[in-house]
Short mmCIF file of C-alpha atoms in Angstrom, two decimals:
data_model
loop_
_atom_site.label_atom_id
_atom_site.label_comp_id
_atom_site.label_asym_id
_atom_site.label_seq_id
_atom_site.Cartn_x
_atom_site.Cartn_y
_atom_site.Cartn_z
CA MET A 189 71.68 98.58 218.62
CA THR A 190 73.68 101.78 218.86
CA HIS A 191 77.34 102.19 218.07
CA GLN A 192 78.39 102.54 221.70
CA ASN A 193 76.48 99.50 222.82
CA PHE A 194 78.15 97.60 220.08
CA GLU A 195 81.71 98.04 221.34
CA THR A 196 80.83 96.83 224.81
CA GLN A 197 78.77 93.91 223.51
CA LEU A 198 81.16 92.71 220.86
CA ASP A 199 83.48 91.06 223.36
CA ALA A 200 80.55 89.26 224.96
CA TYR A 201 79.50 88.18 221.49
CA LEU A 202 82.94 86.80 220.61
CA ASP A 203 83.19 85.15 224.03
CA GLY A 204 79.87 83.38 223.49
CA GLU A 205 78.31 85.23 226.44
CA LEU A 206 75.66 87.21 224.57
CA ALA A 207 71.98 86.24 224.70
CA ALA A 208 70.60 84.83 221.45
CA VAL A 209 68.26 87.77 220.89
CA ASP A 210 71.15 90.24 221.22
CA VAL A 211 73.30 88.11 218.93
CA ARG A 212 70.83 88.54 216.07
CA GLU A 213 70.60 92.28 216.60
CA LEU A 214 74.36 92.59 216.76
CA GLU A 215 74.97 90.53 213.63
CA THR A 216 72.48 92.69 211.72
CA HIS A 217 74.30 95.83 212.81
CA LEU A 218 77.65 94.28 211.96
CA ALA A 219 76.53 93.66 208.37
CA GLU A 220 75.45 97.29 207.96
CA CYS A 221 78.17 99.29 209.69
CA PRO A 222 81.71 99.36 208.21
CA ASP A 223 83.23 100.94 211.35
CA CYS A 224 81.89 98.20 213.55
CA ALA A 225 82.88 95.53 211.06
CA ARG A 226 86.45 96.88 211.22
CA PHE A 227 86.34 96.81 215.03
CA HIS A 228 85.11 93.24 214.88
CA GLN A 229 87.92 92.29 212.48
CA GLY A 230 90.48 93.76 214.86
CA ARG A 231 89.17 91.66 217.73
CA VAL A 232 89.14 88.50 215.65
CA ALA A 233 92.74 89.16 214.57
CA LEU A 234 93.77 89.74 218.18
CA ARG A 235 92.22 86.46 219.26
CA ALA A 236 94.05 84.63 216.47
CA ALA A 237 97.33 86.27 217.50
CA ILE A 238 96.79 85.34 221.16
CA HIS A 239 96.05 81.73 220.32
CA THR A 240 99.03 81.53 217.99
CA HIS A 241 101.62 83.27 220.12
CA LEU A 242 100.71 83.03 223.79
CA PRO A 243 101.66 79.59 225.06
CA VAL A 244 99.92 77.36 227.56
CA PHE A 245 102.59 76.05 229.93
CA PRO A 246 102.39 72.31 230.62
CA ALA A 247 103.48 71.61 234.18
CA PRO A 248 106.99 70.10 234.26
CA ASP A 249 107.13 66.48 235.45
CA ALA A 250 109.32 67.55 238.35
CA LEU A 251 106.56 69.88 239.54
CA ARG A 252 103.96 67.14 239.24
CA GLU A 253 106.15 64.89 241.41
CA ARG A 254 106.82 67.68 243.89
CA VAL A 255 103.13 68.45 244.32
CA ARG A 256 102.28 64.76 244.75
CA GLU A 257 104.94 64.32 247.40
CA ALA A 258 103.87 67.46 249.24
CA LEU A 259 100.27 66.27 249.27
CA ARG A 260 101.20 62.86 250.61
CA ALA A 261 103.42 64.39 253.27
CA THR A 262 100.47 66.35 254.66
CA PRO A 263 99.63 65.13 258.15
CA ARG A 264 96.68 62.77 258.27
CA GLU A 265 93.95 63.85 260.63
CA HIS A 266 90.67 62.47 261.81
CA ILE A 267 91.69 58.85 261.42
CA ALA A 268 89.85 56.81 264.03
CA ARG A 269 92.15 54.49 265.92
CA ARG A 270 90.78 51.31 267.34
CA VAL A 271 92.51 49.49 270.17
CA VAL A 272 92.45 45.73 269.67
CA GLY A 273 92.73 43.59 272.80
CA PRO A 274 94.08 40.03 273.28
CA VAL A 275 91.95 37.08 272.15
CA ILE A 276 90.85 36.03 275.65
CA TRP A 277 89.22 39.37 276.11
CA ARG A 278 87.14 38.90 272.98
CA SER A 279 83.79 38.54 274.76
CA LEU A 280 84.61 41.41 277.00
CA ALA A 281 85.62 43.37 273.93
CA LEU A 282 82.29 42.53 272.35
CA ALA A 283 80.47 43.88 275.37
CA ALA A 284 82.71 46.89 275.30
CA SER A 285 81.95 47.43 271.65
CA PHE A 286 78.25 47.62 272.48
CA ALA A 287 79.15 50.20 275.03
CA VAL A 288 81.14 52.09 272.39
CA VAL A 289 78.15 52.04 270.05
CA ALA A 290 75.92 53.27 272.85
CA LEU A 291 78.45 55.94 273.72
CA GLY A 292 78.64 56.87 270.04
CA SER A 293 74.91 57.40 269.71
CA TRP A 294 74.87 59.27 272.99
CA ARG A 295 77.62 61.53 271.66
CA LEU A 296 75.73 62.03 268.42
CA ALA A 297 72.62 62.97 270.37
CA GLN A 298 74.74 65.30 272.49
CA ARG A 299 76.19 66.90 269.39
CA ARG A 300 72.69 67.38 267.94
CA ALA A 301 71.53 68.92 271.19
CA GLY A 302 74.69 71.06 271.16
CA ALA A 303 73.90 72.32 267.66
CA GLU A 304 70.36 73.07 268.76
CA THR A 305 71.56 75.09 271.77
CA LEU A 306 74.06 76.88 269.55
CA ALA A 307 71.32 77.72 267.03
CA GLN A 308 69.22 79.25 269.83
CA GLU A 309 72.19 81.28 271.05
CA VAL A 310 73.08 82.48 267.56
CA LEU A 311 69.51 83.49 266.87
CA ALA A 312 69.18 85.31 270.22
CA SER A 313 72.39 87.18 269.44
CA HIS A 314 71.13 88.08 265.98
CA VAL A 315 67.86 89.46 267.34
CA ARG A 316 69.70 91.38 270.07
CA SER A 317 72.01 92.89 267.45
CA LEU A 318 68.99 94.33 265.64
CA MET A 319 68.06 96.43 268.65
CA PRO A 320 69.16 100.08 268.45
CA GLY A 321 72.85 100.56 269.08
CA HIS A 322 73.73 96.86 269.29
CA LEU A 323 74.63 96.03 265.72
CA THR A 324 78.29 96.95 265.43
CA ASP A 325 81.28 97.87 267.57
CA VAL A 326 83.22 98.87 264.47
CA LEU A 327 81.16 100.47 261.73
CA SER A 328 82.96 100.27 258.41
CA SER A 329 82.44 98.89 254.94
CA ASP A 330 86.23 98.53 254.62
CA GLN A 331 87.52 95.02 255.33
CA HIS A 332 90.95 96.49 256.07
CA THR A 333 89.41 98.50 258.91
CA VAL A 334 87.17 95.78 260.31
CA LYS A 335 89.71 92.93 260.36
CA PRO A 336 92.45 94.75 262.33
CA TRP A 337 89.83 96.02 264.77
CA PHE A 338 89.62 92.49 266.18
CA ASN A 339 93.38 92.45 266.95
CA GLY A 340 93.91 92.02 270.65
CA LYS A 341 90.21 91.46 271.27
CA LEU A 342 90.15 87.84 270.09
CA ASP A 343 92.73 85.06 270.03
CA PHE A 344 92.21 84.68 266.28
CA SER A 345 91.96 86.96 263.25
CA PRO A 346 88.64 86.36 261.47
CA PRO A 347 88.48 86.39 257.66
CA VAL A 348 86.61 89.53 256.56
CA HIS A 349 85.42 90.02 252.99
CA ASP A 350 84.08 92.88 250.97
CA PHE A 351 81.11 91.60 248.99
CA SER A 352 79.75 95.00 247.98
CA GLY A 353 80.37 94.13 244.33
CA ARG A 354 78.24 91.02 244.83
CA GLY A 355 75.35 92.85 246.47
CA PHE A 356 76.26 91.97 250.08
CA PRO A 357 78.09 95.05 251.41
CA LEU A 358 80.05 94.75 254.63
CA ILE A 359 78.49 96.89 257.35
CA GLY A 360 80.79 96.26 260.29
CA GLY A 361 81.77 93.90 263.07
CA ARG A 362 81.46 93.41 266.80
CA LEU A 363 82.55 91.12 269.60
CA ASP A 364 79.97 88.61 270.73
CA TYR A 365 79.73 85.63 273.04
CA VAL A 366 78.40 82.33 271.72
CA GLY A 367 78.84 78.74 272.85
CA GLY A 368 80.78 79.76 275.93
CA ARG A 369 83.49 81.72 274.12
CA PRO A 370 84.12 85.16 272.60
CA VAL A 371 83.46 85.12 268.87
CA ALA A 372 83.71 87.48 265.93
CA ALA A 373 80.39 88.73 264.58
CA LEU A 374 80.49 90.27 261.10
CA VAL A 375 77.52 92.13 259.70
CA TYR A 376 76.70 92.17 256.01
CA GLY A 377 73.70 93.80 254.31
CA ARG A 378 71.35 92.92 251.50
CA ARG A 379 68.94 95.72 250.63
CA GLN A 380 67.12 96.40 253.94
CA HIS A 381 68.07 92.99 255.38
CA LEU A 382 70.94 92.28 257.74
CA ILE A 383 73.08 89.18 257.89
CA ASN A 384 75.08 88.21 260.97
CA VAL A 385 78.08 85.93 260.51
CA PHE A 386 79.50 84.34 263.68
CA LEU A 387 82.98 82.86 263.55
CA TRP A 388 85.32 81.08 265.88
CA PRO A 389 88.24 78.64 265.51
CA ALA A 390 87.20 75.05 264.83
CA VAL A 391 89.02 73.40 267.70
CA GLY A 392 88.66 69.63 267.53
CA ALA A 393 85.63 69.86 265.25
CA ALA A 394 85.68 67.87 262.02
CA PRO A 395 85.01 69.84 258.80
CA GLY A 396 81.43 69.49 257.65
CA GLY A 397 78.29 71.14 256.42
CA PRO A 398 76.72 73.30 255.29
CA ALA A 399 73.53 72.60 257.19
CA ALA A 400 70.47 74.81 257.40
CA VAL A 401 67.84 75.18 260.11
CA THR A 402 64.90 77.53 260.49
CA HIS A 403 63.90 79.09 263.80
CA GLN A 404 61.08 81.58 264.30
CA GLY A 405 61.18 82.62 260.66
CA TYR A 406 64.96 83.10 260.59
CA ARG A 407 67.20 80.92 258.50
CA LEU A 408 70.46 79.74 260.01
CA LEU A 409 73.33 78.17 258.07
CA HIS A 410 76.32 76.58 259.71
CA TRP A 411 79.44 74.72 258.67
CA THR A 412 82.94 73.94 259.82
CA THR A 413 86.10 74.28 257.72
CA SER A 414 89.57 73.17 258.77
CA ASP A 415 89.99 76.63 260.34
CA TYR A 416 86.64 77.97 261.52
CA THR A 417 83.17 77.13 262.68
CA CYS A 418 80.75 79.52 261.06
CA TRP A 419 77.10 80.38 261.68
CA VAL A 420 75.12 82.66 259.40
CA VAL A 421 71.71 84.05 260.32
CA SER A 422 69.27 86.40 258.62
CA ASP A 423 65.63 87.00 257.72
CA LEU A 424 66.68 87.04 254.07
CA ALA A 425 64.85 84.72 251.66
CA PRO A 426 66.43 81.22 251.80
CA PRO A 427 67.82 81.16 248.22
CA GLU A 428 69.54 84.51 248.71
CA LEU A 429 70.99 83.51 252.06
CA ASP A 430 72.20 80.23 250.55
CA ASP A 431 73.90 82.23 247.79
CA PHE A 432 75.57 84.35 250.44
CA GLY A 433 76.67 81.22 252.32
CA ALA A 434 78.15 79.74 249.15
CA LEU A 435 79.95 83.01 248.41
CA LEU A 436 81.36 83.09 251.95
CA ARG A 437 82.58 79.48 251.83
CA TRP A 438 84.09 80.01 248.38
CA SER A 439 85.89 83.18 249.47
CA ASP A 440 87.22 81.62 252.68
CA SER A 441 88.48 78.55 250.83
CA ILE A 442 90.37 80.47 248.15
CA ALA A 443 91.95 83.05 250.46
CA ALA A 444 95.70 82.60 250.41
CA PRO A 445 97.26 82.22 253.84
CA PRO A 446 99.35 85.21 254.98
CA MET A 447 103.05 84.69 254.21
CA MET B 131 92.57 63.50 255.92
CA GLU B 132 92.04 59.83 255.14
CA PRO B 133 93.93 58.13 252.31
CA SER B 134 90.72 57.76 250.29
CA GLN B 135 90.12 61.49 250.57
CA LEU B 136 93.62 62.16 249.28
CA THR B 137 92.96 59.81 246.36
CA ARG B 138 89.73 61.63 245.60
CA PHE B 139 91.47 65.01 245.84
CA GLU B 140 94.16 63.83 243.45
CA ALA B 141 91.55 62.55 241.01
CA VAL B 142 89.55 65.78 241.05
CA VAL B 143 92.16 68.51 241.43
CA LEU B 144 95.47 67.14 240.04
CA PRO B 145 94.18 67.12 236.43
CA HIS B 146 94.12 70.94 236.59
CA LEU B 147 97.86 71.13 237.20
CA ASP B 148 98.64 72.47 233.70
CA ALA B 149 95.97 75.17 234.01
CA ALA B 150 97.29 76.09 237.46
CA TYR B 151 100.88 76.27 236.23
CA THR B 152 99.95 78.36 233.19
CA LEU B 153 98.12 80.95 235.30
CA ALA B 154 100.99 81.01 237.80
CA ARG B 155 103.54 81.50 235.01
CA TYR B 156 101.67 84.50 233.62
CA LEU B 157 101.12 86.05 237.04
CA MET B 158 104.65 85.45 238.40
CA ARG B 159 106.52 85.75 235.06
CA ASP B 160 109.10 83.31 236.41
CA ALA B 161 109.15 79.52 236.13
CA HIS B 162 110.63 78.89 239.56
CA ASP B 163 108.25 81.25 241.36
CA ALA B 164 105.34 79.74 239.46
CA GLU B 165 106.24 76.25 240.71
CA ASP B 166 106.36 77.45 244.31
CA VAL B 167 103.00 79.17 243.94
CA VAL B 168 101.41 76.06 242.45
CA GLN B 169 102.70 73.83 245.23
CA ASP B 170 101.47 76.21 247.96
CA ALA B 171 98.12 76.50 246.22
CA TYR B 172 97.68 72.73 246.09
CA LEU B 173 98.40 72.35 249.79
CA ARG B 174 95.86 75.07 250.53
CA ALA B 175 93.34 73.37 248.25
CA LEU B 176 93.84 70.01 249.99
CA LYS B 177 93.16 71.63 253.34
CA TYR B 178 89.90 73.15 252.15
CA PHE B 179 88.79 70.38 249.81
CA ASP B 180 86.17 69.02 252.21
CA GLY B 181 84.67 72.41 252.85
CA PHE B 182 84.55 73.23 249.17
CA ARG B 183 83.12 69.98 247.85
CA GLY B 184 79.73 70.43 246.25
CA THR B 185 79.07 73.68 248.07
CA GLY B 186 80.72 76.56 246.22
CA PRO B 187 79.82 78.00 242.86
CA GLY B 188 81.90 76.90 239.89
CA ASP B 189 83.78 73.70 239.32
CA SER B 190 86.98 72.47 240.89
CA ARG B 191 89.11 74.03 238.15
CA ALA B 192 87.86 77.58 238.74
CA TRP B 193 88.23 76.94 242.47
CA LEU B 194 91.85 75.80 242.15
CA LEU B 195 92.67 78.71 239.81
CA ALA B 196 91.21 81.12 242.38
CA ILE B 197 93.58 79.71 245.02
CA VAL B 198 96.53 79.92 242.61
CA ARG B 199 95.61 83.51 241.82
CA ASN B 200 95.37 84.57 245.45
CA THR B 201 98.57 82.75 246.38
CA ALA B 202 100.41 84.51 243.53
CA TYR B 203 99.09 87.90 244.64
CA THR B 204 100.14 87.24 248.23
CA VAL B 205 103.67 86.33 247.15
CA ARG B 206 103.87 89.39 244.90
CA ARG B 207 102.55 91.67 247.64
CA GLY B 208 105.14 90.30 250.05
CA ARG B 209 107.91 91.00 247.54
CA ARG B 210 106.80 94.52 246.84
CA ALA B 211 106.10 95.44 250.44
CA ASP B 212 109.17 97.63 250.71
CA GLU B 213 108.96 98.94 247.18
CA ARG B 214 105.91 100.99 248.09
CA ALA B 215 104.23 100.00 244.85
CA THR B 216 100.94 101.66 243.99
CA GLU B 217 97.90 99.47 244.39
CA PHE B 218 95.93 98.63 241.31
CA ASP B 219 93.40 101.38 240.68
CA GLU B 220 90.54 100.51 238.34
CA ALA B 221 90.00 104.08 237.08
CA LEU B 222 93.66 105.11 237.00
CA HIS B 223 94.90 102.11 235.05
CA SER B 224 91.90 102.10 232.76
CA GLU B 225 92.60 105.62 231.57
CA ALA B 226 96.33 105.23 231.20
CA VAL B 227 96.45 101.89 229.47
CA ALA B 228 96.23 102.89 225.85
CA ASP B 229 99.13 105.34 225.70
CA ASP B 230 101.80 103.23 227.26
CA HIS B 231 103.72 101.53 224.51
CA PRO B 232 106.97 103.38 223.86
CA GLU B 233 108.43 100.20 222.37
CA ALA B 234 106.07 100.61 219.43
CA ALA B 235 108.80 102.77 217.93
CA VAL B 236 111.23 99.89 217.90
CA VAL B 237 111.29 98.48 214.39
CA SER B 238 111.39 94.85 213.36
CA GLN B 239 109.62 93.43 216.37
CA SER B 240 107.82 90.31 215.42
CA GLU B 241 104.14 90.09 216.26
CA ARG B 242 104.95 87.35 218.72
CA GLU B 243 107.53 89.38 220.62
CA GLU B 244 105.27 92.41 220.60
CA LEU B 245 102.39 90.43 222.05
CA HIS B 246 104.61 88.94 224.77
CA ARG B 247 105.88 92.35 225.74
CA ALA B 248 102.38 93.75 225.73
CA ILE B 249 100.97 91.03 227.98
CA ASP B 250 103.92 91.38 230.36
CA ARG B 251 103.26 95.10 230.64
CA LEU B 252 99.59 94.65 231.51
CA PRO B 253 98.73 95.11 235.18
CA PRO B 254 98.13 91.60 236.63
CA GLU B 255 94.42 92.36 237.02
CA PHE B 256 94.21 92.76 233.24
CA ARG B 257 96.66 89.98 232.43
CA GLU B 258 94.72 87.42 234.45
CA VAL B 259 91.42 88.05 232.66
CA ILE B 260 93.13 87.48 229.30
CA VAL B 261 94.75 84.25 230.51
CA LEU B 262 91.58 82.97 232.20
CA ARG B 263 89.39 83.78 229.21
CA GLU B 264 91.63 83.08 226.21
CA LEU B 265 93.94 80.34 227.47
CA GLU B 266 91.84 78.62 230.14
CA GLY B 267 88.45 79.19 228.52
CA LEU B 268 86.64 80.24 231.70
CA SER B 269 83.21 81.87 231.51
CA TYR B 270 82.66 85.45 232.72
CA LYS B 271 80.92 84.07 235.81
CA GLU B 272 83.87 81.78 236.60
CA ILE B 273 86.36 84.61 236.07
CA SER B 274 84.27 86.76 238.38
CA ASP B 275 84.47 84.04 241.06
CA VAL B 276 88.23 83.62 240.56
CA ALA B 277 89.07 87.33 240.60
CA GLY B 278 86.47 88.22 243.24
CA VAL B 279 84.91 91.04 241.21
CA PRO B 280 81.46 91.44 239.61
CA VAL B 281 80.88 90.19 236.07
CA GLY B 282 80.58 93.81 234.87
CA THR B 283 84.12 94.47 236.10
CA VAL B 284 85.37 91.33 234.37
CA MET B 285 83.88 92.60 231.11
CA SER B 286 85.35 96.07 231.39
CA ARG B 287 88.79 94.66 232.30
CA LEU B 288 88.66 92.29 229.35
CA PHE B 289 87.67 95.16 227.05
CA ARG B 290 90.51 97.38 228.20
CA ALA B 291 93.07 94.59 228.24
CA ARG B 292 92.19 93.65 224.69
CA LYS B 293 92.29 97.24 223.57
CA ARG B 294 95.75 97.57 225.01
CA LEU B 295 97.01 94.39 223.36
CA GLN B 296 95.45 95.44 220.07
CA ASP B 297 97.09 98.87 220.24
CA ALA B 298 100.44 97.20 220.83
CA LEU B 299 99.96 94.93 217.83
CA CYS B 300 98.77 97.77 215.60
CA GLY B 301 101.77 99.84 216.62
CA GLU B 302 103.92 96.96 215.45
CA GLN B 303 102.05 96.44 212.18
CA GLN B 304 102.23 100.12 211.24
CA GLU B 305 106.00 100.13 211.32
CA PRO B 306 107.66 100.09 207.87
#
């Protein structure tokens, strides 16, 4: 191990993030090189100073109470309400309840069929986007260019991320039409592969997913958060696309709301 | 949100309140601001809890800290909007970091005071990696998820932040 490598690897070593084989090599070098041993000592002293002098702040009780109250004051959604009729209507209610069950399964079937139709539409749109000149309306790897581009073109402002550091660079965005409404389509890349992300507000849809389906060799992921319904489609290998999906959900969920 | 979901959220996410408050204190450098940030972050987390559950990388602590971090940055950005503050620049701040400790000339600073001053003077992008690594014990991968940067960037920020803190401490120790 060279001197220069050492400085960059020492932190990883002290943080317990260095592979075992590198640890041995580094410890050997450390025993032989006084300069590096001094550097190591400095880091160890710094860590001791940090742990001695920089406090962890326990949350005040008042804050704990405040957070609890705020959480409980949050409006409850998605609670099914059941109307209970008078006793004499019990038999009728029973019959009605069968009808409700039947209606429920019909709705479920409808929703499945709806998802199937949506999957077909999303896939068709993805394939169309791959044809020359159809991929993007706004071609930019800058999220601060792509996001404002949608202003005035949609009735919502889609979350746009820059994942170039994670190996999924943003390529651009375009307007599209899916499920009977205008939607935001964002295009990300992975090597020579393209990923289309379709987004629209989750109106009346309960949060759920992610679910995956495969159509004609393309993998499609979809889920619904409290804000958006999202479909992701690509010819990328399933594990990589799933990684991208996880990254997207993570990034959407931690994004602070604009204040 | 059903009551049972709220109970589950409280069981999973409320235990990280101290970690959340600590990160907020270091990022906001003000107790009152930190409390506001933590409360906003928890409400955001509750809203997204269902979408997050079992799907994202990292555990619920890293996830909550990521929300705290982004909420703190949003509040800070809002405050500085009319100050025309320069955005954090990886290269710029990395080069300049080592030379910026004029207070090293001040004698009789205790190590503790020196360290506090040094951490306060770090750009938040450097301060957060120190807090997340040294005080919260997050892995490089978790820090990368929280800060939204590659692991390589986490490592170089940690390296430079530590160098800067070390320089501040050495400056103090070399005084008569």
